[in-house]
Every structure is written in C-alpha cells, then in structure tokens.
Coordinates of C-alpha atoms and ligand atoms in Angstrom, one line a residue:
Chain A
M1 CA -16.2 -31.7 -18.4
A2 CA -12.8 -31.6 -20.1
K3 CA -10.6 -28.7 -19.0
K4 CA -10.5 -26.0 -21.5
K5 CA -7.2 -24.1 -21.6
P6 CA -7.2 -20.5 -22.3
A7 CA -5.8 -21.2 -25.7
D8 CA -9.0 -22.8 -26.9
H9 CA -10.4 -19.1 -26.8
A10 CA -7.6 -17.8 -28.8
A11 CA -8.6 -19.5 -31.9
G12 CA -10.1 -17.1 -34.5
S13 CA -9.0 -13.9 -32.4
G14 CA -5.9 -13.2 -34.7
V15 CA -3.9 -12.3 -31.5
T16 CA -2.0 -15.2 -29.9
R17 CA -1.3 -14.8 -26.2
R18 CA 2.2 -15.9 -26.6
G19 CA 2.6 -13.3 -29.4
F20 CA 1.1 -10.5 -27.3
L21 CA 3.4 -11.2 -24.2
G22 CA 6.4 -11.6 -26.5
S23 CA 5.7 -8.2 -28.1
V24 CA 5.4 -6.3 -24.9
G25 CA 7.7 -8.3 -22.6
A26 CA 7.1 -9.0 -18.8
G27 CA 8.4 -5.7 -17.8
A28 CA 6.2 -3.9 -20.0
V29 CA 3.4 -5.9 -18.7
A30 CA 4.1 -4.9 -15.3
A31 CA 4.4 -1.2 -16.3
A32 CA 1.2 -1.2 -18.1
T33 CA -0.6 -2.8 -15.3
G34 CA 1.0 -0.3 -12.9
A35 CA -1.7 2.2 -12.1
A36 CA 0.3 5.4 -12.1
S37 CA 1.5 4.8 -15.6
R38 CA -2.0 5.1 -17.1
A39 CA -3.0 8.2 -18.8
E40 CA -6.3 9.5 -17.4
A41 CA -9.0 9.9 -20.2
V42 CA -10.0 13.5 -20.7
P43 CA -13.1 14.1 -18.7
E44 CA -16.1 14.8 -20.7
I45 CA -17.9 18.2 -20.2
T46 CA -20.7 17.9 -17.7
D47 CA -24.1 19.3 -18.0
P48 CA -25.1 21.6 -15.1
E49 CA -28.1 19.4 -14.3
E50 CA -25.6 16.5 -13.6
M51 CA -24.4 18.4 -10.8
V52 CA -25.7 17.7 -7.4
A53 CA -25.8 20.1 -4.4
V54 CA -24.2 18.7 -1.3
A55 CA -23.5 20.2 2.1
L56 CA -20.2 19.0 3.4
T57 CA -18.9 19.7 7.0
I58 CA -15.1 20.0 6.8
N59 CA -12.9 21.1 9.8
G60 CA -16.2 22.3 11.6
R61 CA -17.3 24.4 8.6
R62 CA -20.3 23.7 6.6
H63 CA -19.7 24.1 2.9
R64 CA -22.6 24.1 0.2
L65 CA -21.2 23.0 -3.1
L66 CA -22.4 21.6 -6.4
V67 CA -20.5 18.4 -7.2
E68 CA -20.5 15.7 -9.9
P69 CA -21.3 12.4 -8.5
R70 CA -18.0 11.1 -9.9
W71 CA -15.9 13.5 -7.8
T72 CA -14.0 12.0 -5.0
L73 CA -13.8 13.8 -1.6
L74 CA -10.0 14.2 -2.3
F75 CA -10.8 16.1 -5.6
V76 CA -13.4 18.3 -3.9
L77 CA -10.9 19.1 -0.9
R78 CA -8.1 19.9 -3.1
E79 CA -9.4 21.5 -6.4
R80 CA -12.7 23.0 -5.1
L81 CA -11.9 24.1 -1.4
C82 CA -8.1 24.5 -2.0
L83 CA -7.4 22.2 1.2
T84 CA -4.4 20.9 -0.3
G85 CA -2.9 19.2 2.8
S86 CA -4.5 15.9 1.8
K87 CA -2.3 14.5 -0.9
A88 CA -3.0 12.5 -3.9
G89 CA -0.7 9.6 -4.1
C90 CA -1.9 6.3 -5.8
E91 CA -5.6 7.3 -5.8
R92 CA -6.2 3.6 -5.4
G93 CA -6.5 3.1 -1.6
E94 CA -2.8 1.8 -1.3
C95 CA -0.8 4.7 0.3
G96 CA -2.6 6.6 2.7
S97 CA -1.5 10.1 1.6
C98 CA -5.1 11.2 1.2
T99 CA -6.2 10.1 4.8
V100 CA -8.9 12.1 6.3
L101 CA -11.2 11.6 9.3
V102 CA -14.7 10.8 8.6
D103 CA -16.6 11.1 12.0
D104 CA -13.2 10.5 13.9
E105 CA -12.3 7.5 11.7
P106 CA -9.5 7.6 9.2
R107 CA -10.5 6.9 5.7
Y108 CA -9.1 7.4 2.2
A109 CA -10.5 10.5 0.6
C110 CA -9.5 9.1 -2.7
L111 CA -11.9 6.2 -2.5
T112 CA -14.7 8.2 -1.0
L113 CA -17.1 9.8 -3.3
A114 CA -18.0 13.6 -2.2
V115 CA -21.7 12.7 -2.3
E116 CA -21.1 9.9 0.3
A117 CA -19.4 12.3 2.7
E118 CA -22.7 14.4 3.2
G119 CA -23.8 14.3 6.8
R120 CA -20.4 13.2 8.2
E121 CA -17.8 15.3 10.1
I122 CA -14.7 15.4 7.8
T123 CA -11.4 16.4 9.4
T124 CA -8.3 17.1 7.3
V125 CA -4.8 17.9 8.4
E126 CA -5.6 21.6 8.3
G127 CA -8.3 21.0 10.9
L128 CA -5.8 19.6 13.4
L129 CA -4.2 23.0 13.7
V130 CA -5.1 24.8 16.9
G131 CA -5.6 28.3 15.8
E132 CA -2.1 29.3 14.1
E133 CA -0.2 26.6 16.2
L134 CA 0.6 22.9 15.3
G135 CA -1.7 20.4 16.9
D136 CA 0.1 18.0 19.4
V137 CA 0.5 15.1 16.8
Q138 CA 1.8 17.6 14.2
R139 CA 4.2 19.0 16.8
A140 CA 5.4 15.4 17.7
F141 CA 6.1 14.7 14.1
A142 CA 8.2 17.8 13.8
E143 CA 10.0 17.2 17.1
H144 CA 10.8 13.5 16.1
D145 CA 11.9 14.2 12.5
A146 CA 9.1 11.8 11.4
F147 CA 9.5 12.7 7.7
Q148 CA 12.1 13.4 5.0
C149 CA 10.2 14.7 1.9
G150 CA 7.0 15.2 3.8
Y151 CA 4.7 14.0 1.2
C152 CA 3.1 11.3 3.2
T153 CA 3.2 13.3 6.5
P154 CA -0.4 14.9 6.4
G155 CA -1.9 11.3 5.9
Q156 CA 0.4 10.0 8.6
V157 CA -0.7 12.8 11.1
V158 CA -4.4 12.3 10.3
A159 CA -4.0 8.5 10.7
A160 CA -2.3 8.9 14.0
E161 CA -4.9 11.5 15.2
G162 CA -7.7 8.8 14.2
L163 CA -5.8 6.1 16.1
L164 CA -5.4 8.1 19.3
R165 CA -9.1 9.2 19.1
A166 CA -10.1 5.5 19.0
N167 CA -7.2 4.3 21.3
P168 CA -5.6 7.0 23.4
R169 CA -3.0 4.5 24.9
P170 CA -1.9 2.4 22.0
T171 CA 1.0 -0.2 22.5
E172 CA 3.8 0.0 20.1
A173 CA 2.3 -2.9 18.1
E174 CA -1.1 -1.2 18.1
I175 CA 0.6 2.0 16.7
R176 CA 2.4 -0.1 13.9
T177 CA -1.1 -1.8 13.0
G178 CA -2.9 1.6 13.3
M179 CA -0.3 3.1 11.0
S180 CA -0.1 0.3 8.7
G181 CA -2.4 2.0 5.9
N182 CA 0.1 4.9 5.4
L183 CA 3.3 4.2 3.4
C184 CA 6.3 6.4 3.7
R185 CA 8.6 6.2 0.5
C186 CA 11.4 7.8 2.6
G187 CA 11.2 5.1 5.2
A188 CA 10.5 7.4 8.2
Y189 CA 8.7 4.6 9.9
A190 CA 10.9 4.3 13.2
H191 CA 10.5 8.1 13.8
I192 CA 6.7 8.0 13.0
V193 CA 6.2 5.3 15.6
K194 CA 8.1 7.3 18.2
A195 CA 6.2 10.6 17.2
V196 CA 2.9 8.8 17.6
A197 CA 4.0 7.3 21.0
D198 CA 5.1 10.7 22.2
A199 CA 1.8 12.3 21.2
A200 CA -0.1 9.7 23.1
D201 CA 2.1 10.2 26.2
G202 CA 1.3 13.9 25.9
R203 CA -2.4 13.2 25.9
K204 CA -2.0 10.9 28.9
T205 CA -0.3 13.5 31.1
G206 CA -2.9 16.1 30.0
G207 CA -0.4 18.0 27.8
G208 CA -2.2 17.5 24.6
S209 CA -4.0 20.3 22.8
Chain B
M1 CA -11.2 11.6 -12.8
L2 CA -13.8 8.6 -12.7
P3 CA -16.1 7.9 -15.7
K4 CA -19.5 9.6 -15.4
F5 CA -22.4 8.1 -13.5
S6 CA -25.4 9.2 -11.6
H7 CA -25.6 8.4 -7.9
L8 CA -28.5 7.7 -5.6
R9 CA -28.4 7.3 -1.8
P10 CA -31.9 6.2 -0.7
A11 CA -32.8 5.9 3.0
T12 CA -34.8 2.7 2.5
L13 CA -33.9 -0.7 1.2
R14 CA -37.2 -0.7 -0.9
E15 CA -36.1 2.5 -2.8
A16 CA -32.6 1.0 -3.4
L17 CA -34.1 -2.2 -4.8
A18 CA -36.4 -0.1 -7.1
A19 CA -33.5 1.9 -8.3
L20 CA -31.4 -1.1 -9.2
D21 CA -34.1 -2.5 -11.6
A22 CA -32.5 0.0 -14.2
S23 CA -30.2 -1.8 -16.7
D24 CA -26.7 -0.9 -15.8
A25 CA -26.7 0.0 -12.1
R26 CA -24.0 -0.8 -9.6
I27 CA -24.3 -1.1 -5.9
H28 CA -22.1 0.9 -3.6
G29 CA -21.4 -0.4 0.1
G30 CA -18.3 1.3 1.4
G31 CA -17.1 1.8 -2.2
T32 CA -13.6 0.8 -1.7
D33 CA -13.5 -1.7 -4.4
L34 CA -16.1 -0.1 -6.5
V35 CA -14.4 3.2 -6.9
G36 CA -11.1 1.6 -7.5
C37 CA -12.8 -0.5 -10.4
L38 CA -14.4 2.4 -11.8
R39 CA -11.2 4.4 -11.7
D40 CA -9.1 1.5 -13.5
R41 CA -12.1 1.3 -16.0
V42 CA -12.6 -2.3 -15.1
F43 CA -16.3 -1.5 -15.9
T44 CA -18.3 1.5 -16.1
T45 CA -21.8 2.2 -15.0
E46 CA -24.7 4.6 -15.5
R47 CA -26.0 4.6 -12.0
V48 CA -24.4 4.0 -8.7
V49 CA -27.0 3.1 -6.0
S50 CA -25.5 3.4 -2.5
L51 CA -26.5 1.4 0.6
S52 CA -24.7 3.8 3.0
A53 CA -27.8 5.6 4.3
I54 CA -30.0 2.7 4.9
P55 CA -30.4 2.0 8.6
E56 CA -32.0 -1.5 8.2
L57 CA -28.8 -2.8 6.6
R58 CA -26.6 -2.1 9.5
G59 CA -25.7 -3.4 12.9
I60 CA -24.6 -6.8 14.4
A61 CA -27.0 -8.5 16.8
A62 CA -27.6 -12.0 18.4
T63 CA -30.5 -14.0 16.9
G64 CA -33.1 -15.6 19.0
D65 CA -31.6 -19.2 18.5
G66 CA -28.1 -18.2 19.7
G67 CA -26.8 -17.4 16.2
L68 CA -25.8 -14.0 14.9
R69 CA -27.0 -11.5 12.3
I70 CA -24.5 -9.3 10.7
G71 CA -26.0 -6.4 8.6
A72 CA -24.7 -6.2 5.0
T73 CA -23.2 -2.6 5.5
A74 CA -21.5 -3.5 9.0
T75 CA -18.0 -2.5 8.4
L76 CA -15.0 -4.7 8.8
T77 CA -13.8 -2.6 11.8
E78 CA -17.1 -3.1 13.6
I79 CA -16.8 -6.9 12.9
A80 CA -13.1 -7.1 14.0
G81 CA -13.9 -5.2 17.3
H82 CA -17.2 -7.1 18.1
P83 CA -16.8 -9.1 21.4
A84 CA -19.4 -11.8 20.5
I85 CA -17.7 -12.4 17.2
A86 CA -14.3 -12.7 18.6
D87 CA -15.6 -15.0 21.2
R88 CA -17.9 -17.3 19.3
F89 CA -17.2 -16.8 15.7
T90 CA -13.5 -16.3 16.0
A91 CA -12.5 -17.1 12.4
I92 CA -14.6 -14.0 11.2
A93 CA -12.9 -11.5 13.7
D94 CA -9.5 -13.2 12.7
A95 CA -10.3 -12.6 9.1
A96 CA -11.8 -9.1 9.3
R97 CA -8.9 -8.0 11.3
V98 CA -6.5 -8.7 8.5
V99 CA -8.3 -7.3 5.6
A100 CA -6.5 -4.4 3.9
S101 CA -5.7 -1.6 6.2
P102 CA -7.4 0.4 9.1
Q103 CA -8.7 3.0 6.6
L104 CA -10.2 0.3 4.3
R105 CA -11.7 -1.6 7.3
N106 CA -13.3 1.6 8.5
Q107 CA -15.0 2.1 5.0
G108 CA -15.3 -1.4 3.7
T109 CA -18.5 -3.5 4.3
I110 CA -18.9 -7.2 4.9
A111 CA -21.1 -7.7 1.8
G112 CA -18.8 -5.5 -0.3
N113 CA -15.9 -7.8 0.9
L114 CA -17.8 -11.0 -0.4
C115 CA -18.8 -9.3 -3.6
Q116 CA -15.4 -7.6 -4.5
K117 CA -13.9 -8.0 -7.9
P118 CA -10.8 -10.0 -8.5
R119 CA -7.3 -8.6 -8.1
C120 CA -5.5 -10.3 -11.1
W121 CA -3.3 -7.5 -12.4
Y122 CA -4.3 -8.1 -16.0
Y123 CA -8.0 -7.8 -15.0
R124 CA -7.3 -4.5 -13.1
G125 CA -4.9 -3.3 -15.8
D126 CA -5.5 -2.3 -19.5
F127 CA -6.1 -6.0 -20.6
H128 CA -9.3 -7.0 -22.1
C129 CA -9.0 -10.4 -20.7
L130 CA -11.4 -13.3 -20.9
R131 CA -13.1 -12.3 -17.4
K132 CA -13.5 -8.7 -18.7
G133 CA -15.3 -10.0 -22.0
G134 CA -12.2 -10.6 -24.0
E135 CA -10.8 -13.8 -25.4
L136 CA -7.8 -14.7 -23.5
C137 CA -6.5 -15.2 -20.1
Y138 CA -3.2 -13.3 -20.0
A139 CA -2.1 -14.8 -16.7
Y140 CA -2.1 -18.4 -17.8
E141 CA 1.3 -18.0 -19.7
G142 CA 2.0 -14.6 -18.2
E143 CA 2.7 -13.4 -14.7
N144 CA 0.8 -15.7 -12.4
Q145 CA 2.8 -15.8 -9.1
H146 CA -0.4 -14.7 -7.3
H147 CA -2.9 -16.9 -9.1
C148 CA -4.7 -20.2 -8.3
I149 CA -3.3 -23.7 -7.6
F150 CA -6.9 -25.2 -7.5
G151 CA -10.0 -24.8 -9.6
G152 CA -8.5 -22.8 -12.5
D153 CA -10.3 -23.4 -15.9
L154 CA -10.0 -20.6 -18.5
C155 CA -9.5 -18.2 -15.8
Y156 CA -7.0 -18.5 -12.9
I157 CA -7.7 -15.8 -10.3
V158 CA -7.7 -16.3 -6.7
H159 CA -10.8 -15.0 -4.9
P160 CA -9.5 -12.0 -2.9
S161 CA -11.8 -12.0 0.1
D162 CA -10.5 -13.0 3.5
T163 CA -13.9 -13.0 5.2
A164 CA -15.5 -15.5 2.6
P165 CA -13.5 -18.6 3.7
A166 CA -14.2 -17.8 7.5
L167 CA -17.9 -17.2 6.8
A168 CA -18.1 -20.3 4.7
A169 CA -16.4 -22.5 7.3
L170 CA -19.1 -21.2 9.9
G171 CA -21.9 -22.0 7.6
A172 CA -23.0 -18.4 7.1
V173 CA -25.9 -17.6 4.9
C174 CA -26.5 -14.5 2.8
R175 CA -30.0 -13.0 2.9
V176 CA -30.7 -11.6 -0.7
S177 CA -33.4 -9.3 -1.9
S178 CA -34.5 -7.8 -5.2
A179 CA -37.5 -5.8 -5.8
S180 CA -39.4 -8.9 -6.6
A181 CA -38.1 -11.6 -4.3
T182 CA -36.1 -12.6 -1.4
R183 CA -33.7 -15.7 -1.2
S184 CA -31.0 -17.2 1.0
V185 CA -27.6 -18.2 -0.5
P186 CA -25.0 -20.0 1.7
V187 CA -21.7 -18.2 1.5
D188 CA -20.1 -21.5 0.2
R189 CA -22.4 -21.3 -2.7
L190 CA -22.2 -17.6 -3.3
H191 CA -19.1 -17.7 -5.7
V192 CA -19.0 -18.9 -9.1
P193 CA -16.1 -21.1 -10.4
P194 CA -14.8 -20.4 -13.8
S195 CA -15.6 -23.8 -15.0
V196 CA -19.3 -22.7 -14.7
D197 CA -18.8 -19.1 -15.9
P198 CA -15.4 -17.3 -16.2
R199 CA -17.2 -14.0 -16.4
R200 CA -19.1 -14.0 -13.3
E201 CA -18.0 -13.9 -9.6
T202 CA -21.3 -14.5 -7.6
V203 CA -24.6 -16.0 -8.4
L204 CA -26.2 -12.8 -7.6
E205 CA -28.2 -11.0 -10.4
P206 CA -27.3 -7.3 -10.8
D207 CA -30.6 -6.2 -9.1
E208 CA -30.1 -8.4 -6.1
V209 CA -28.7 -7.0 -2.9
V210 CA -27.2 -9.0 0.1
T211 CA -29.1 -7.6 2.9
E212 CA -27.5 -9.5 6.0
L213 CA -25.5 -12.7 6.9
V214 CA -26.9 -15.0 9.3
L215 CA -24.7 -17.4 11.2
P216 CA -26.2 -20.5 13.0
A217 CA -25.7 -20.9 16.8
P218 CA -22.2 -22.4 17.2
P219 CA -22.4 -26.0 18.3
A220 CA -20.8 -27.1 21.6
G221 CA -17.1 -27.8 21.1
L222 CA -16.8 -25.4 18.1
R223 CA -13.2 -23.7 17.6
S224 CA -12.5 -21.6 14.6
S225 CA -9.6 -19.6 13.1
Y226 CA -8.4 -17.8 10.1
L227 CA -4.8 -17.0 9.1
K228 CA -3.4 -15.7 5.8
I229 CA 0.3 -15.4 4.7
R230 CA 1.1 -12.2 2.8
S231 CA 4.3 -11.2 1.1
R232 CA 4.7 -8.4 3.7
N233 CA 3.4 -7.5 7.2
A234 CA 1.4 -4.5 6.4
W235 CA -1.8 -4.7 4.1
D236 CA -1.9 -7.3 1.3
F237 CA -4.0 -9.8 -0.1
A238 CA -3.4 -13.6 0.8
L239 CA -0.8 -15.5 -0.9
A240 CA -2.1 -18.5 1.1
G241 CA -4.9 -18.6 3.9
V242 CA -6.9 -21.1 5.8
A243 CA -10.2 -20.9 7.8
L244 CA -10.8 -23.7 10.2
A245 CA -14.1 -24.5 11.8
L246 CA -13.7 -27.8 13.8
V247 CA -16.1 -29.2 16.3
F248 CA -14.1 -31.1 19.0
D249 CA -15.4 -33.8 21.4
G250 CA -12.4 -33.8 24.0
D251 CA -9.4 -34.3 21.8
I252 CA -11.3 -35.8 18.8
V253 CA -12.2 -33.7 15.9
R254 CA -16.0 -34.7 15.4
S255 CA -16.5 -32.5 12.3
A256 CA -14.6 -30.0 10.3
R257 CA -15.1 -27.3 7.6
V258 CA -12.0 -26.1 6.0
F259 CA -11.7 -23.3 3.4
L260 CA -8.5 -22.1 1.7
S261 CA -8.0 -18.5 0.4
G262 CA -5.4 -17.5 -2.1
A263 CA -5.9 -21.0 -3.6
A264 CA -8.6 -20.9 -6.0
P265 CA -11.1 -18.7 -8.0
V266 CA -13.6 -19.2 -5.2
P267 CA -13.1 -19.8 -1.5
W268 CA -11.8 -23.3 -1.7
R269 CA -13.4 -26.1 0.5
S270 CA -10.5 -28.7 1.3
T271 CA -12.6 -31.8 1.7
A272 CA -9.2 -33.6 1.7
V273 CA -8.0 -31.9 4.8
E274 CA -11.4 -32.3 6.5
A275 CA -11.4 -36.2 5.6
A276 CA -7.9 -36.3 7.1
I277 CA -8.8 -34.7 10.5
T278 CA -12.4 -35.9 11.0
G279 CA -12.6 -38.6 13.7
Q280 CA -8.9 -38.0 14.7
A281 CA -7.1 -36.4 17.4
L282 CA -4.7 -33.7 16.1
D283 CA -1.5 -35.6 17.0
A284 CA 1.6 -35.1 14.8
A285 CA 0.8 -37.8 12.2
T286 CA -2.7 -36.5 11.5
I287 CA -1.4 -33.0 11.2
A288 CA 1.3 -34.1 8.8
A289 CA -1.3 -36.1 6.8
A290 CA -3.7 -33.0 6.7
A291 CA -0.9 -30.9 5.5
S292 CA -0.1 -33.0 2.6
A293 CA -3.8 -33.4 1.8
A294 CA -4.1 -29.7 1.5
V295 CA -2.1 -29.6 -1.5
A296 CA -2.9 -33.0 -3.1
G297 CA -4.1 -32.6 -6.5
A298 CA -3.0 -29.1 -6.9
E299 CA -2.2 -27.8 -10.3
P300 CA 0.3 -24.8 -9.9
L301 CA 1.0 -22.5 -12.9
S302 CA 4.4 -21.5 -14.1
G303 CA 5.1 -19.0 -11.3
N304 CA 3.3 -20.1 -8.2
A305 CA 4.4 -23.6 -7.2
Y306 CA 6.0 -21.9 -4.2
K307 CA 2.3 -21.9 -2.8
L308 CA 2.3 -25.5 -2.2
A309 CA 4.9 -25.3 0.6
L310 CA 3.1 -22.2 2.0
F311 CA -0.2 -24.1 2.4
E312 CA 1.4 -27.1 3.9
G313 CA 3.1 -25.1 6.5
L314 CA 0.0 -23.0 7.2
V315 CA -2.3 -25.6 7.5
A316 CA 0.0 -27.6 9.8
G317 CA 0.5 -24.5 11.9
Q318 CA -3.1 -23.6 12.2
L319 CA -3.9 -27.2 13.3
E320 CA -1.4 -27.1 16.0
A321 CA -2.6 -23.7 17.2
I322 CA -6.3 -24.9 17.3
R323 CA -5.5 -28.0 19.1
G324 CA -4.4 -26.0 22.0
Ligands
LIG401 C1 -5.5 -1.4 -1.2 C2 -6.5 -2.3 -1.0 C3 -6.3 -3.5 -0.2 C4 -7.3 -4.4 0.1 N1 -7.0 -5.5 0.8 C5 -7.8 -6.5 0.9 C6 -7.5 -7.7 1.7 O1 -6.3 -7.9 2.2 N2 -8.5 -8.6 1.9 C7 -9.8 -8.5 1.5 O2 -10.5 -9.4 1.8 N3 -10.0 -7.4 0.7 C8 -9.2 -6.5 0.5 N4 -9.6 -5.3 -0.2 C9 -10.9 -5.4 -0.9 C10 -12.1 -4.6 -0.4 O3 -12.1 -3.2 -1.0 C11 -12.4 -4.5 1.0 O4 -12.2 -5.7 1.6 C12 -13.9 -4.2 1.2 O5 -14.5 -5.0 2.2 C13 -15.0 -4.0 0.2 O6 -16.2 -3.6 0.6 P1 -16.9 -2.3 0.2 O7 -18.2 -2.2 1.1 O8 -16.1 -1.1 0.1 O9 -17.3 -2.7 -1.1 P2 -17.8 -1.9 -2.5 O10 -16.6 -1.3 -3.2 O11 -19.0 -1.0 -1.9 O12 -18.4 -3.1 -3.3 C14 -17.6 -4.1 -3.8 C15 -18.4 -4.8 -4.8 O13 -19.6 -5.6 -4.2 C16 -20.8 -5.1 -4.6 N5 -21.7 -4.9 -3.5 C17 -21.5 -4.1 -2.4 N6 -22.4 -4.4 -1.4 C18 -23.2 -5.2 -1.8 C19 -24.5 -5.8 -1.4 N7 -24.9 -5.5 -0.3 N8 -25.1 -6.8 -2.2 C20 -24.6 -7.0 -3.5 N9 -23.5 -6.6 -3.9 C21 -22.8 -5.6 -3.3 C22 -20.4 -3.8 -5.3 O14 -21.4 -3.6 -6.4 C23 -19.1 -4.0 -5.8 O15 -19.0 -4.7 -7.1 C24 -8.6 -4.4 -0.5 C25 -8.9 -3.2 -1.2 C26 -8.0 -2.2 -1.5 C27 -8.2 -0.9 -2.3
LIG402 S1 -6.7 -14.8 -14.4 FE1 -8.9 -14.4 -15.0 S2 -9.0 -12.2 -14.6 FE2 -6.7 -12.8 -14.8 S3 -6.1 -12.4 -17.1 FE3 -6.8 -14.6 -16.8 S4 -9.0 -14.5 -17.3 FE4 -8.5 -12.4 -16.8
LIG403 S1 -4.0 8.5 -2.5 FE1 -5.6 7.6 -1.5 S2 -4.7 6.0 -0.6 FE2 -3.1 6.7 -2.0
LIG404 S1 8.5 11.6 4.4 FE1 8.8 11.0 2.1 S2 7.2 9.6 1.8 FE2 7.1 9.8 3.9

C-alpha cells in the first residue's frame, strides 16, 4: 500500500494543518498542550443517587462518606475531609505533591479514584505526626532545610516514609531512585537526600519514632 | 474534576466481563493512564469497570513447563522486584524498573502498561487529531521531536510502553477473555500499526480483558536485557530503547529477537539487527554492522533525526553489555 501522508486527510476539512499551526505558532501549541493552562469544565450537577457510599481508612480513622465515582482520593482528602497536607500540583501523576501511602506504598492520590481506595490503609502527611510532635522524617526535613517554599514537602515526606518502610537502609542511589517521583521546583534535592539518609540512620540506631 | 462516569469494582472476572458488555465501558487496571486520559478529555466513558478487586488476575507464578505466568494486575513494582523474573526473564525486570516513577510502578499494572494510550502531546492536548477521530495529524508538520522514525503512516506516535518490547522479545503471550470467548494474543501481535488503523492501539475489542501474560520457558543460553534513553534521569518515556533476547551457543548468537521502543507506533521488531547478529560472535565488526542496521531505512521527521545516533549508540552498547 502506498504511504498516505496526513495531508490526504486534510482535503475537504476546510482547515489546513499548515494554516492551523501558522495561526497558533509553536509556542502557543506548547502552551495549549500544557495541562495546567487548560480551563476545567464546570462540573455538572450530580444526582444524589449517583453518589456511592464508601468507607475509607485514613490515618487509622474510618470515615464513611458519599462520593462521586469520579472524585479522586486527593479531592476527597482535601475538599471533603480537610486534610490539606496532600497538595494538588499537576494532577497528572507528574510531580508527586499529592503522594500518600496506600497500604505502606507511596502512590499519587491525584490518579487514584476515591472508590478505589476502599479497603486500603491510607496514610497522609498528617498521619505521620506523633501526637502533636513531628515524626522522624518530618523532623529530618526541618533539620536539614530540605525545602524552600515547602509546596512539594508533604509529598516528599510521605514518599520518604514509604521508601523507608520498604527499605529501612537505603543507599544514596536507592534514596535518589525512591524519591524520583517527587519534583521540587525550588531544587532542594541535595538537602532532601540528606534528610532521608538521616531519617534512615535514626531508625537504624533506634532513635526513630 | 473528571467527567462523570459510573464505577464498578467486581470481585470476579465473570462479573467484570459481563459489565463490559455495555456499550461504552472502560477497563481500570491501576488507573494511572485511564484517569489521566479522562482528566485530559482524551475520551469520556459512561462506565469504569475496575479489575483491582479480582484476586484471580493477580500474582506471578512459575508454570509447570518452566515458564512463567504474570497476572494482568501484577504491578510493575512486583514485577521489577520478582527474583525469578530478574534471573530468568531479565529484560522484563529491566523494563519494569524504568517505567515512570516509584508511585506509578506501585499502582500501574502490567496489562495497563501494554494497553496504555499514546503520549503524543497533540493527542493528550486539546487537538482533535486523526487518532482521536479528527482529520489531521498535527505532529507530522508540527512538534515531532518525540515521534517515530519507523512505521509512521498517517499517525506518527511512538508506543509508550517499556514492558511491551521486553515481553515481545521474550515471546510472551496475552491470555484474553470476553464474556463469550477466550483467546491468546502474542504480545508482538497485540499492537495495531497506523497503516492498518490509525485510531486503534491494540487488537483487543472493548469488551476484552487481558487476564494474564504467559512466558515460555527460557531456552538454554538465553540472555535478555532492556535499556531506554530518556531526556533526564528521573521518570520519563523512552526517546530510544532496545529489548534484546539472544540465545547464545558459546560465543555465537544462535537466535535473536530484538524490539525497539521510542522508534515506532508499535513495539518495533528490528529484523535487520536480528539478521546482522544471528550466527555471529558479537565482535566489534558485527556490533558495528548491527548498529547501522538498527537505523537502516529509518524515516525521521523534521524534529527527530537525532534519534538515529541514539539508536546506533544504544544498540551497540547493549550488544557489548550482553556479550559479557
Ligand atoms: C507521569 C507518567 C509517566 C509515565 N511513564 C511511563 C514510562 O516511562 N514507561 C511506560 O511504559 N509507561 C509510563 N507511564 C504509563 C502508564 O500509566 C503506566 O506505565 C502503567 O503501567 C499503566 O497501568 P495501569 O494499570 O495504571 O493502567 P490503566 O490506567 O488502568 O489502563 C491503561 C489502559 O489500558 C486498559 N487496560 C487496563 N487493564 C487492562 C486489561 N487487563 N485488559 C485490557 N485493557 C486494559 C485501560 O482501559 C486503559 O485504556 C507513565 C504514566 C504517567 C502518568
Ligand atoms: S502523531 Fe498520531 S496521535 Fe499525534 S497528532 Fe498525529 S495522529 Fe494524533
Ligand atoms: S498532583 Fe499528583 S502527581 Fe502531581
Ligand atoms: S520546596 Fe518549593 S517545590 Fe520543593
């Protein structure tokens, strides 16, 4: 079969590809495809019968809630339970600011439907407090200045907690891989790696909480 | 907010298959790709049918004949950390380990990885391009740095899966079920090239579920590997990748299966590299010939000719590494 170039499909559409790209320009193309720039459609009103009852276990507490199937775990945590430690960054699995533990494993709450979290143990950064005190990973981040603006920090702390639960004695390379799903716009990476290493050392010597 | 849908999370495969009979249902494995597509309005759906509560789709286990069965919802983390996979099906562990980020590997399933949607930025963006049912490919004359150098025809994506080339090289077969039938689809025949249909990624029907992957017993002398080059060291899709499954007899390559990622709209079998190394020892001359063969006949687009050098270097480096 002869190769068809896409132009064959342009015939009759009234819009040429060249004209289209010419009119928006490459920069605008990049901006338009950039997820954050897209206006979210106004959500339609939901019938009560479209809500489903779920029981979520979050930071050791059981919550019974009515949710829409389309609600993400991140939305439910922040907007329904006021657990605003988990941050909304990209909402596309690219930045890690929404990281929570699901049965001890770090996951992105922005890509997890709340209905999918039923029956699992969810831990957010709030759940890492020990009473009113910071947990050991949180303390290590504070001691090492492992942040500037702090927006990524809750996700970083939870990712570190998940890493240490799976691998209590990570090498520096393992820390870097383990933390690679969390971006920091402020570039605090060097201090983050030190903080995680320090928290790991603390647990090794039994100083963890 | 995502578009509206109803959600079902049955405990048995039978119920899931029955629920998929409905017109517009979508399968949810780990949801890492599905939720992103819904959020970006790549498509909408009336009903999401989740496989996450179905025990029979989980697990990784040896088969009676020395092969391996990987359940459809086995996560990439489970696969990357499985000792038998690392030891006997190395390319699959290599690939699972470099998919996305730790969080996504904890959630993403192997079947979802094979069936994920393309990453072309027009497709994910607000462009009603050919693959989404529109008339035009915007990438062809637009921004196509990450697009294909082989197999483009109307649409110029690269297939985004890292595990597909590794599974294809090792001869993995998907077991597929619908409410009415069960069939086997080899991974190297799962994906649909745009020359056949630019609006379809896999041969699966909407009511068909991949239930497991079956790997044949590795033959004596098998060595396999997967490596991808990305534009940075944290998570990213492959700019260029290669899966090798070579059966050695002493120094001689007796048989070879070589699949490229980041090259084409489907995992790209490089019969040219296979021919260049089969029956040969991997000496410097053979490796150089194989590296040139890897890009022979490539048709780079306006923005991605840089991939030719990447593939040559990658194939040469991986052949040296596997030679030992
Ligand atoms: C930021 C980011 C980076 C990523 N990087 C990579 C990468 O580097 N390499 C890579 O390979 N992938 C990458 N991915 C893609 C992908 O999300 C994951 O690799 C994951 O494996 C998908 O699995 P899932 O179970 O979450 O899929 P889902 O989102 O559940 O499903 C994906 C698609 O497959 C279909 N599907 C799922 N299960 C089945 C089944 N059993 N039978 C039939 N159809 C099914 C779904 O309907 C859907 O269309 C990335 C994703 C993101 C968001
Ligand atoms: S490469 Fe394919 S997915 Fe991308 S714009 Fe062209 S037709 Fe659409
Ligand atoms: S908000 Fe979830 S990964 Fe960015
Ligand atoms: S501290 Fe600002 S983003 Fe990390």
